CSV table of C-alpha atoms and ligand atoms in Angstrom, one decimal:
chain,number,residue,atom,x,y,z
D,23,UNK,CA,110.6,72.2,118.7
D,24,UNK,CA,108.0,71.1,121.5
D,25,UNK,CA,104.6,72.8,120.5
D,26,UNK,CA,102.3,71.3,118.9
D,27,UNK,CA,101.3,71.6,115.3
D,28,UNK,CA,97.8,71.9,114.5
D,29,UNK,CA,97.2,69.4,111.1
D,30,UNK,CA,97.4,71.5,108.5
D,31,UNK,CA,100.9,73.0,109.5
D,32,UNK,CA,102.0,69.4,110.0
D,33,UNK,CA,100.7,68.3,106.6
D,34,UNK,CA,102.3,70.8,105.3
D,35,UNK,CA,105.7,71.0,106.6
D,36,UNK,CA,105.5,67.2,105.4
D,37,UNK,CA,104.6,68.6,102.2
D,38,UNK,CA,107.3,71.4,101.9
D,39,UNK,CA,110.1,69.5,103.2
D,40,UNK,CA,109.9,64.8,103.2
D,41,UNK,CA,110.2,63.7,99.5
D,42,UNK,CA,106.6,62.6,98.4
D,43,UNK,CA,107.5,59.3,98.8
D,44,UNK,CA,104.0,58.2,100.5
D,45,UNK,CA,100.7,59.7,99.9
D,46,UNK,CA,99.1,59.3,103.3
D,47,UNK,CA,95.0,60.3,104.0
D,48,UNK,CA,95.3,63.5,104.6
D,49,UNK,CA,94.8,62.5,109.1
D,50,UNK,CA,97.4,63.6,111.2
D,51,UNK,CA,98.1,61.3,114.3
D,52,UNK,CA,99.7,62.8,117.7
D,53,UNK,CA,98.9,60.0,120.3
D,54,UNK,CA,98.0,56.0,120.3
D,55,UNK,CA,96.4,53.4,122.2
D,56,UNK,CA,95.4,49.7,122.2
D,57,UNK,CA,93.0,50.1,119.3
D,58,UNK,CA,92.6,53.6,119.1
D,59,UNK,CA,95.0,57.0,117.7
D,60,UNK,CA,93.8,60.5,118.0
D,61,UNK,CA,94.6,63.5,116.2
D,62,UNK,CA,96.7,66.7,116.1
D,63,UNK,CA,93.2,68.2,117.5
D,64,UNK,CA,92.0,65.4,119.8
D,65,UNK,CA,89.7,63.3,117.7
D,66,UNK,CA,89.9,59.9,118.2
D,67,UNK,CA,90.2,56.8,115.4
D,68,UNK,CA,89.9,53.0,115.9
D,69,UNK,CA,93.0,51.9,113.6
D,70,UNK,CA,92.6,49.5,111.4
D,71,UNK,CA,95.3,49.3,109.7
D,72,UNK,CA,97.9,48.4,112.8
D,73,UNK,CA,100.4,50.4,110.6
D,74,UNK,CA,100.5,47.2,107.6
D,75,UNK,CA,99.8,44.8,110.4
D,76,UNK,CA,103.5,46.2,112.8
D,77,UNK,CA,100.6,47.2,115.6
D,78,UNK,CA,99.2,43.7,116.4
D,79,UNK,CA,99.9,44.0,120.0
D,80,UNK,CA,97.9,47.8,120.0
D,81,UNK,CA,99.4,51.3,120.2
D,82,UNK,CA,102.1,52.0,123.0
D,83,UNK,CA,101.6,48.6,124.8
D,84,UNK,CA,102.5,49.3,128.3
D,85,UNK,CA,104.1,46.2,129.0
D,86,UNK,CA,106.3,46.7,125.5
D,87,UNK,CA,107.1,50.7,126.6
D,88,UNK,CA,107.3,49.3,129.7
D,89,UNK,CA,110.0,47.1,128.6
D,90,UNK,CA,111.5,49.8,125.8
D,91,UNK,CA,112.1,51.9,128.1
D,92,UNK,CA,113.7,50.7,131.2
D,93,UNK,CA,116.3,49.1,128.5
D,94,UNK,CA,117.3,52.4,126.6
D,95,UNK,CA,117.6,53.8,130.1
D,96,UNK,CA,120.3,50.5,131.2
D,97,UNK,CA,122.2,50.0,127.1
D,98,UNK,CA,121.1,50.8,124.1
D,99,UNK,CA,123.8,50.1,121.5
D,100,UNK,CA,127.2,48.1,121.5
D,101,UNK,CA,127.1,46.8,118.1
D,102,UNK,CA,128.2,43.6,117.4
D,103,UNK,CA,131.5,43.8,117.8
D,104,UNK,CA,131.0,42.6,121.6
D,105,UNK,CA,128.8,40.7,123.2
D,106,UNK,CA,126.1,42.8,124.9
D,107,UNK,CA,123.6,40.5,128.3
D,108,UNK,CA,119.8,40.6,125.9
D,109,UNK,CA,120.5,39.4,122.2
D,110,UNK,CA,121.9,35.5,124.1
D,111,UNK,CA,118.4,35.3,125.6
D,112,UNK,CA,116.3,37.4,122.9
D,113,UNK,CA,117.6,34.5,120.4
D,114,UNK,CA,116.8,31.6,122.6
D,115,UNK,CA,113.3,33.1,123.5
D,116,UNK,CA,112.5,33.1,120.3
D,117,UNK,CA,114.3,30.0,118.5
D,118,UNK,CA,112.1,27.8,121.6
D,119,UNK,CA,109.2,30.3,120.6
D,120,UNK,CA,108.8,29.6,117.2
D,121,UNK,CA,110.5,26.3,117.4
D,122,UNK,CA,114.1,27.2,115.1
D,123,UNK,CA,117.9,26.0,115.7
D,124,UNK,CA,118.9,29.3,115.4
D,125,UNK,CA,118.2,33.4,114.7
D,126,UNK,CA,119.5,36.3,112.8
D,127,UNK,CA,118.7,39.2,114.1
D,128,UNK,CA,118.1,42.4,111.6
D,129,UNK,CA,116.2,46.3,112.0
D,130,UNK,CA,113.1,46.4,109.3
D,131,UNK,CA,111.1,43.6,107.5
D,132,UNK,CA,112.9,44.6,103.7
D,133,UNK,CA,116.6,43.5,105.5
D,134,UNK,CA,115.6,40.3,107.0
D,135,UNK,CA,114.1,39.1,103.0
D,136,UNK,CA,117.4,40.7,101.9
D,137,UNK,CA,119.1,38.4,104.6
D,138,UNK,CA,117.4,35.0,103.7
D,139,UNK,CA,118.0,36.1,100.3
D,140,UNK,CA,121.8,35.7,100.8
D,141,UNK,CA,121.3,33.2,103.1
D,142,UNK,CA,119.2,30.4,100.4
D,143,UNK,CA,122.0,31.1,98.3
D,144,UNK,CA,125.0,30.5,99.9
D,145,UNK,CA,123.2,27.4,101.2
D,146,UNK,CA,122.7,26.2,97.6
D,147,UNK,CA,126.7,26.8,96.6
D,148,UNK,CA,128.2,25.3,99.7
D,149,UNK,CA,125.4,22.9,100.5
D,150,UNK,CA,123.6,21.4,97.1
D,151,UNK,CA,126.7,22.5,94.9
D,152,UNK,CA,125.0,24.7,92.1
D,153,UNK,CA,127.5,26.8,90.6
D,154,UNK,CA,128.7,30.0,91.8
D,155,UNK,CA,126.0,32.7,90.2
D,156,UNK,CA,124.0,30.4,89.4
D,157,UNK,CA,121.6,29.6,91.9
D,158,UNK,CA,117.7,30.9,91.2
D,159,UNK,CA,114.8,31.9,93.5
D,160,UNK,CA,111.4,31.5,92.6
D,161,UNK,CA,109.1,34.3,94.0
D,162,UNK,CA,105.2,34.4,93.1
D,163,UNK,CA,103.1,36.9,90.4
D,164,UNK,CA,102.1,40.3,92.2
D,165,UNK,CA,104.7,39.4,95.4
D,166,UNK,CA,105.8,42.1,98.0
D,167,UNK,CA,108.9,41.8,100.3
D,168,UNK,CA,109.3,45.6,100.6
D,169,UNK,CA,111.6,48.4,98.6
D,170,UNK,CA,114.8,47.4,98.5
D,171,UNK,CA,117.4,47.4,94.8
D,172,UNK,CA,117.3,43.1,95.3
D,173,UNK,CA,113.6,42.8,96.1
D,174,UNK,CA,111.5,44.9,93.6
D,175,UNK,CA,113.9,43.2,91.1
D,176,UNK,CA,111.8,40.5,91.0
D,177,UNK,CA,107.9,42.5,91.9
D,178,UNK,CA,105.7,43.6,89.1
D,179,UNK,CA,104.5,46.7,90.2
D,180,UNK,CA,105.8,48.8,87.4
D,181,UNK,CA,105.6,52.4,90.6
D,182,UNK,CA,108.4,50.2,92.8
D,183,UNK,CA,110.0,49.2,89.6
D,184,UNK,CA,110.3,51.8,86.8
D,185,UNK,CA,113.8,53.5,86.1
D,186,UNK,CA,115.3,52.2,89.5
D,187,UNK,CA,117.3,49.0,87.1
D,188,UNK,CA,119.1,47.4,86.4
D,189,UNK,CA,117.6,45.0,87.8
D,190,UNK,CA,119.3,42.1,89.7
D,191,UNK,CA,118.9,38.6,88.2
D,192,UNK,CA,118.0,35.1,90.1
D,193,UNK,CA,114.6,35.0,90.6
D,194,UNK,CA,112.1,33.2,88.5
D,195,UNK,CA,108.1,34.5,88.9
D,196,UNK,CA,105.8,32.1,88.7
D,197,UNK,CA,101.3,32.4,90.0
D,198,UNK,CA,100.1,32.6,92.8
D,199,UNK,CA,97.8,30.0,94.1
D,200,UNK,CA,98.6,27.4,90.8
D,201,UNK,CA,101.3,24.9,92.5
D,202,UNK,CA,101.6,23.7,88.8
D,203,UNK,CA,102.7,26.6,87.5
D,204,UNK,CA,105.1,26.0,91.0
D,205,UNK,CA,105.9,22.5,89.8
D,206,UNK,CA,106.5,22.8,86.4
D,207,UNK,CA,109.1,25.8,87.0
D,208,UNK,CA,110.6,23.7,89.2
D,209,UNK,CA,111.2,21.8,87.3
D,210,UNK,CA,112.4,22.7,83.8
D,211,UNK,CA,114.7,26.1,85.6
D,212,UNK,CA,117.9,24.7,86.3
D,213,UNK,CA,120.0,26.2,89.8
D,214,UNK,CA,116.8,26.5,91.9
D,215,UNK,CA,117.6,26.9,95.0
D,216,UNK,CA,114.8,27.8,96.9
D,217,UNK,CA,110.7,28.9,96.3
D,218,UNK,CA,110.2,32.8,98.6
D,219,UNK,CA,106.6,33.0,99.8
D,220,UNK,CA,103.8,35.4,101.4
D,221,UNK,CA,101.5,32.3,103.0
D,222,UNK,CA,98.6,35.0,102.5
D,223,UNK,CA,100.0,38.1,99.8
D,224,UNK,CA,98.8,41.4,102.3
D,225,UNK,CA,100.1,44.1,99.7
D,226,UNK,CA,98.7,43.2,96.5
D,227,UNK,CA,95.0,43.2,98.8
D,228,UNK,CA,95.0,40.3,101.0
D,229,UNK,CA,94.7,37.3,98.8
D,230,UNK,CA,94.4,34.3,100.3
D,231,UNK,CA,95.2,30.9,98.4
D,232,UNK,CA,93.4,27.8,98.8
D,233,UNK,CA,94.1,25.9,101.2
D,234,UNK,CA,96.3,23.0,100.7
D,235,UNK,CA,98.2,25.2,98.4
D,236,UNK,CA,100.5,25.8,100.9
D,237,UNK,CA,101.4,22.0,101.5
D,238,UNK,CA,101.0,21.8,97.7
D,239,UNK,CA,104.6,24.4,98.0
D,240,UNK,CA,106.1,22.8,100.7
D,241,UNK,CA,106.0,19.3,99.4
D,242,UNK,CA,106.8,20.4,95.5
D,243,UNK,CA,110.1,22.2,97.3
D,244,UNK,CA,110.3,18.9,99.9
D,245,UNK,CA,111.1,16.7,96.4
D,246,UNK,CA,113.0,19.0,94.4
D,247,UNK,CA,115.4,19.7,97.9
D,248,UNK,CA,115.1,23.7,97.4
D,249,UNK,CA,114.3,25.9,100.4
D,250,UNK,CA,110.3,26.8,101.8
D,251,UNK,CA,110.6,30.5,102.5
D,252,UNK,CA,107.7,32.1,104.5
D,253,UNK,CA,108.2,35.7,104.6
D,254,UNK,CA,105.4,35.6,107.9
D,255,UNK,CA,106.7,39.6,107.6
D,256,UNK,CA,103.2,40.9,107.7
D,257,UNK,CA,101.2,37.8,108.3
D,258,UNK,CA,103.0,36.4,111.3
D,259,UNK,CA,102.2,37.2,114.5
D,260,UNK,CA,98.4,36.5,115.2
D,261,UNK,CA,97.6,38.8,112.7
D,262,UNK,CA,95.5,36.0,110.5
D,263,UNK,CA,94.4,34.0,113.8
D,264,UNK,CA,97.2,31.4,114.3
D,265,UNK,CA,100.5,32.1,115.4
D,266,UNK,CA,102.2,31.5,111.9
D,267,UNK,CA,100.2,31.7,109.1
D,268,UNK,CA,101.8,28.5,107.6
D,269,UNK,CA,100.4,27.0,111.0
D,270,UNK,CA,96.9,26.2,109.1
D,271,UNK,CA,93.7,26.4,111.0
D,272,UNK,CA,95.3,25.9,115.0
D,273,UNK,CA,94.8,28.9,116.7
D,274,UNK,CA,97.3,27.6,120.3
D,275,UNK,CA,98.9,29.7,121.0
D,276,UNK,CA,102.3,28.3,120.3
D,277,UNK,CA,104.1,26.7,117.1
D,278,UNK,CA,103.1,23.3,117.5
D,279,UNK,CA,104.8,20.4,115.5
D,280,UNK,CA,102.3,18.5,116.0
D,281,UNK,CA,99.4,20.1,113.9
D,282,UNK,CA,99.3,18.2,110.0
D,283,UNK,CA,98.2,21.6,109.0
D,284,UNK,CA,101.4,23.5,110.0
D,285,UNK,CA,103.6,23.4,106.8
D,286,UNK,CA,106.9,24.8,108.9
D,287,UNK,CA,109.5,26.8,106.8
D,288,UNK,CA,113.3,26.1,105.9
D,289,UNK,CA,113.5,29.7,107.2
D,290,UNK,CA,111.2,32.1,108.2
D,291,UNK,CA,110.9,36.0,108.4
D,292,UNK,CA,109.3,38.3,110.8
D,293,UNK,CA,109.2,41.4,111.3
D,294,UNK,CA,106.6,44.5,112.1
D,295,UNK,CA,104.2,43.0,114.9
D,296,UNK,CA,107.7,41.2,116.3
D,297,UNK,CA,108.2,44.6,118.3
D,298,UNK,CA,104.9,45.3,118.5
D,299,UNK,CA,105.6,48.2,116.5
D,300,UNK,CA,107.5,49.7,118.7
D,301,UNK,CA,110.9,49.8,117.6
D,302,UNK,CA,111.6,47.8,114.2
D,303,UNK,CA,113.1,44.4,114.0
D,304,UNK,CA,113.1,41.9,111.9
D,305,UNK,CA,114.5,38.2,111.9
D,306,UNK,CA,115.4,35.4,109.7
D,307,UNK,CA,114.9,32.3,111.9
D,308,UNK,CA,116.8,28.5,110.7
D,309,UNK,CA,117.8,25.3,111.4
D,310,UNK,CA,121.7,25.5,112.4
D,311,UNK,CA,122.1,22.5,108.9
D,312,UNK,CA,120.7,26.8,107.1
D,313,UNK,CA,122.2,28.5,109.7
D,314,UNK,CA,125.4,27.9,109.8
D,315,UNK,CA,126.4,28.9,106.4
D,316,UNK,CA,126.6,32.9,107.5
D,317,UNK,CA,130.5,33.0,108.7
D,318,UNK,CA,131.8,36.1,110.6
D,319,UNK,CA,132.3,39.2,108.9
D,320,UNK,CA,129.6,38.1,105.5
D,321,UNK,CA,126.3,39.6,106.7
D,322,UNK,CA,125.7,41.8,109.6
D,323,UNK,CA,123.8,45.3,110.9
D,324,UNK,CA,124.9,47.6,113.2
D,325,UNK,CA,121.6,47.9,114.6
D,326,UNK,CA,120.7,44.8,114.5
D,327,UNK,CA,120.2,43.2,117.3
D,328,UNK,CA,120.9,45.7,119.9
D,329,UNK,CA,119.6,45.7,123.8
D,330,UNK,CA,116.4,48.0,123.0
D,331,UNK,CA,115.8,45.0,120.1
D,332,UNK,CA,116.2,42.3,121.9
D,333,UNK,CA,113.7,43.7,125.1
D,334,UNK,CA,111.0,44.9,123.5
D,335,UNK,CA,110.7,41.5,121.1
D,336,UNK,CA,110.7,39.4,124.0
D,337,UNK,CA,108.2,41.1,125.7
D,338,UNK,CA,105.9,41.7,122.5
D,339,UNK,CA,105.8,38.1,122.0
D,340,UNK,CA,104.8,37.3,125.2
D,341,UNK,CA,102.4,39.4,124.9
D,342,UNK,CA,100.7,37.5,122.4
D,343,UNK,CA,100.5,34.4,124.1
D,344,UNK,CA,99.9,36.3,127.8
D,345,UNK,CA,96.5,37.9,125.8
D,346,UNK,CA,95.7,35.2,123.7
D,347,UNK,CA,95.9,37.4,121.0
D,348,UNK,CA,95.7,34.6,117.9
D,349,UNK,CA,92.8,33.3,119.7
D,350,UNK,CA,91.6,36.8,119.2
D,351,UNK,CA,92.6,37.6,116.2
D,352,UNK,CA,90.7,34.0,115.1
D,353,UNK,CA,86.7,35.0,116.9
D,354,UNK,CA,86.6,38.5,115.9
D,355,UNK,CA,87.5,37.6,111.7
D,356,UNK,CA,85.2,35.3,112.0
D,357,UNK,CA,82.8,37.7,113.1
D,358,UNK,CA,83.5,40.2,111.2
D,359,UNK,CA,83.7,38.2,107.7
D,360,UNK,CA,80.3,37.1,108.6
D,361,UNK,CA,78.8,40.9,109.0
D,362,UNK,CA,80.2,41.8,106.3
D,363,UNK,CA,79.0,39.1,104.5
D,364,UNK,CA,75.9,40.3,105.5
D,365,UNK,CA,75.9,43.4,104.1
D,366,UNK,CA,77.2,42.6,100.4
D,367,UNK,CA,73.9,40.7,99.8
D,368,UNK,CA,72.2,43.5,99.3
D,369,UNK,CA,75.4,45.5,98.3
D,370,UNK,CA,76.0,46.7,94.8
D,371,UNK,CA,79.7,48.5,96.0
D,372,UNK,CA,81.2,46.4,97.5
D,373,UNK,CA,82.2,43.3,95.9
D,374,UNK,CA,83.0,41.0,98.5
D,375,UNK,CA,85.1,40.9,101.7
D,376,UNK,CA,88.3,37.8,102.1
D,377,UNK,CA,90.7,37.3,104.7
D,378,UNK,CA,91.6,35.1,107.3
D,379,UNK,CA,91.5,36.0,111.1
D,380,UNK,CA,91.9,40.0,111.7
D,381,UNK,CA,93.7,39.9,108.2
D,382,UNK,CA,91.3,41.5,105.8
D,383,UNK,CA,90.3,43.4,102.7
D,384,UNK,CA,86.9,44.5,101.0
D,385,UNK,CA,87.0,44.4,97.3
D,386,UNK,CA,85.4,47.8,95.6
D,387,UNK,CA,83.0,47.2,92.5
D,388,UNK,CA,84.4,49.6,90.0
D,389,UNK,CA,88.0,49.9,88.4
D,390,UNK,CA,90.7,49.6,89.5
D,391,UNK,CA,92.1,53.6,88.9
D,392,UNK,CA,88.8,55.3,90.3
D,393,UNK,CA,89.1,56.9,93.7
D,394,UNK,CA,86.7,54.9,95.4
D,395,UNK,CA,87.7,53.4,97.3
D,396,UNK,CA,89.9,56.5,98.2
D,397,UNK,CA,86.9,58.2,98.8
D,398,UNK,CA,85.5,55.7,100.9
D,399,UNK,CA,88.6,55.6,103.3
D,400,UNK,CA,88.2,59.7,103.2
D,401,UNK,CA,84.0,59.3,104.4
D,402,UNK,CA,85.7,56.8,107.1
D,403,UNK,CA,88.4,58.7,108.8
D,404,UNK,CA,85.1,61.7,109.0
D,405,UNK,CA,83.3,58.7,111.0
D,406,UNK,CA,86.4,57.7,113.6
D,407,UNK,CA,87.9,54.6,111.5
D,408,UNK,CA,91.0,54.6,109.6
D,409,UNK,CA,91.8,52.3,106.6
D,410,UNK,CA,94.0,52.7,103.6
D,411,UNK,CA,93.4,51.5,100.1
D,412,UNK,CA,95.9,49.3,98.7
D,413,UNK,CA,96.0,48.0,95.2
D,414,UNK,CA,93.2,50.3,93.9
D,415,UNK,CA,90.0,49.5,94.1
D,416,UNK,CA,90.5,47.6,97.6
D,417,UNK,CA,90.5,47.8,101.7
D,418,UNK,CA,92.1,46.5,103.6
D,419,UNK,CA,91.4,46.0,107.2
D,420,UNK,CA,93.6,45.3,110.1
D,421,UNK,CA,92.8,46.3,113.6
D,422,UNK,CA,95.1,45.6,116.0
D,423,UNK,CA,94.5,42.2,117.8
D,424,UNK,CA,93.8,44.1,121.1
D,425,UNK,CA,90.3,44.5,119.9
D,426,UNK,CA,87.4,44.1,122.2
D,427,UNK,CA,84.1,41.9,120.7
D,428,UNK,CA,82.0,44.7,121.6
D,429,UNK,CA,84.3,47.1,119.2
D,430,UNK,CA,84.6,45.5,116.2
D,431,UNK,CA,80.8,45.2,116.5
D,432,UNK,CA,81.5,49.2,116.7
D,433,UNK,CA,83.7,49.3,114.1
D,434,UNK,CA,81.4,47.3,111.9
D,435,UNK,CA,78.3,50.0,112.5
D,436,UNK,CA,80.6,52.8,111.5
D,437,UNK,CA,82.0,50.8,108.1
D,438,UNK,CA,78.4,49.7,107.0
D,439,UNK,CA,77.0,52.8,107.3
D,440,UNK,CA,79.5,54.7,105.7
D,441,UNK,CA,79.3,52.1,102.9
D,442,UNK,CA,75.3,52.7,102.3
D,443,UNK,CA,76.3,56.4,101.5
D,444,UNK,CA,78.4,54.7,98.1
D,445,UNK,CA,76.2,52.6,97.4
D,446,UNK,CA,74.5,53.4,93.5
X,501,PLP,C1,105.9,45.0,104.8
X,501,PLP,C2,106.7,43.8,104.6
X,501,PLP,C3,108.0,43.8,104.1
X,501,PLP,C4,109.1,45.3,104.3
X,501,PLP,O1,109.0,45.1,105.4
X,501,PLP,P1,109.7,47.0,105.6
X,501,PLP,O2,109.8,46.6,107.2
X,501,PLP,O3,108.8,47.4,105.5
X,501,PLP,O4,110.9,47.1,105.3
X,501,PLP,C5,108.1,42.5,103.9
X,501,PLP,N1,107.1,41.7,102.8
X,501,PLP,C6,105.9,41.4,103.4
X,501,PLP,C7,105.3,40.8,103.2
X,501,PLP,C8,105.8,42.7,104.2
X,501,PLP,O5,104.5,43.1,104.6
């Protein structure tokens, strides 16, 4: 079982025995360290995806790996039928870190989104007095919140939805970055309980809304007495140059409620980099008056809040502070967009670069269904840098946040010299 496979053989195995629910770039990775990954033949690549922003702290961060292996030797799983001596510590740590009263631990991002939906509905019936089964949650066009049957019910991605119905009712979709559309929905729809939003739409192609959009969403939620629910699974944990994207233009390493740019959510959903990519860890955070609607037996997960997850998440969050990852993401992100914009001035293949911190994307000047973006990613791979198209002609660039300035400049060189070959 432990013999080393060639890349070709590894791909053949996945192709034959694995469900074809992904279309990976043809590269087989067998090792990671910091901003780098190596393929089965030993070729080194810069990682410009970071497992969809799960690996913000860099691959195999020694402190996170050490926390994980130490805990794995001691106690891995108790279930929540009993207490364990790590979960309470982790909950206190995370609540103080993000500034909430309570946390509910889960494993994957989609599970945390499901959890937030359930809490929001229960809150609506028990605290807001909405009649049972009538609560609605407002979501946004082109959202991505995961893959469960309920979550895909309010997606407008055909691939994610088609032939997976019947769909879960209770969601109203409005245009993103359009406060008027949200205001209209809040006025006309009855029984709205909450608004679920990505502060920047990552999967949709790193779509960054206008600077005042989140403040307006939050203000409208307050005015209408509905919960403002932020899905920061991709944007959170320093990725966009602040601890959370809802922190706005603040690069302090903690949440700071004094900042007037901070649009504090009523519920915060985290996943991905909450574990530094070492382990599936997700969570919902909220204050007591919201979280207390959940009572014993009403929600749970066998693995949620297990001791390994607790140890890994605490260390992963500590690393974000100790290594100033938010600040680094902000500085390198500004530099990246500056360099890319300089290239784009004389380019007829790249239309624009957009993003915040180290969550960025370039839009290729071609039709949505052309394979130019894919071919560019294959060429980037040949040149030692791994990125993946999202939605046809958009390429997301999201390296681990532990990157240095020199490494980033080398990557800009790889990207621009590769793009030059595709100029028309
Ligand atoms: C990745 C992601 C999810 C889903 O997380 P999984 O761990 O893949 O279930 C949900 N919301 C956002 C914004 C994401 O980027």
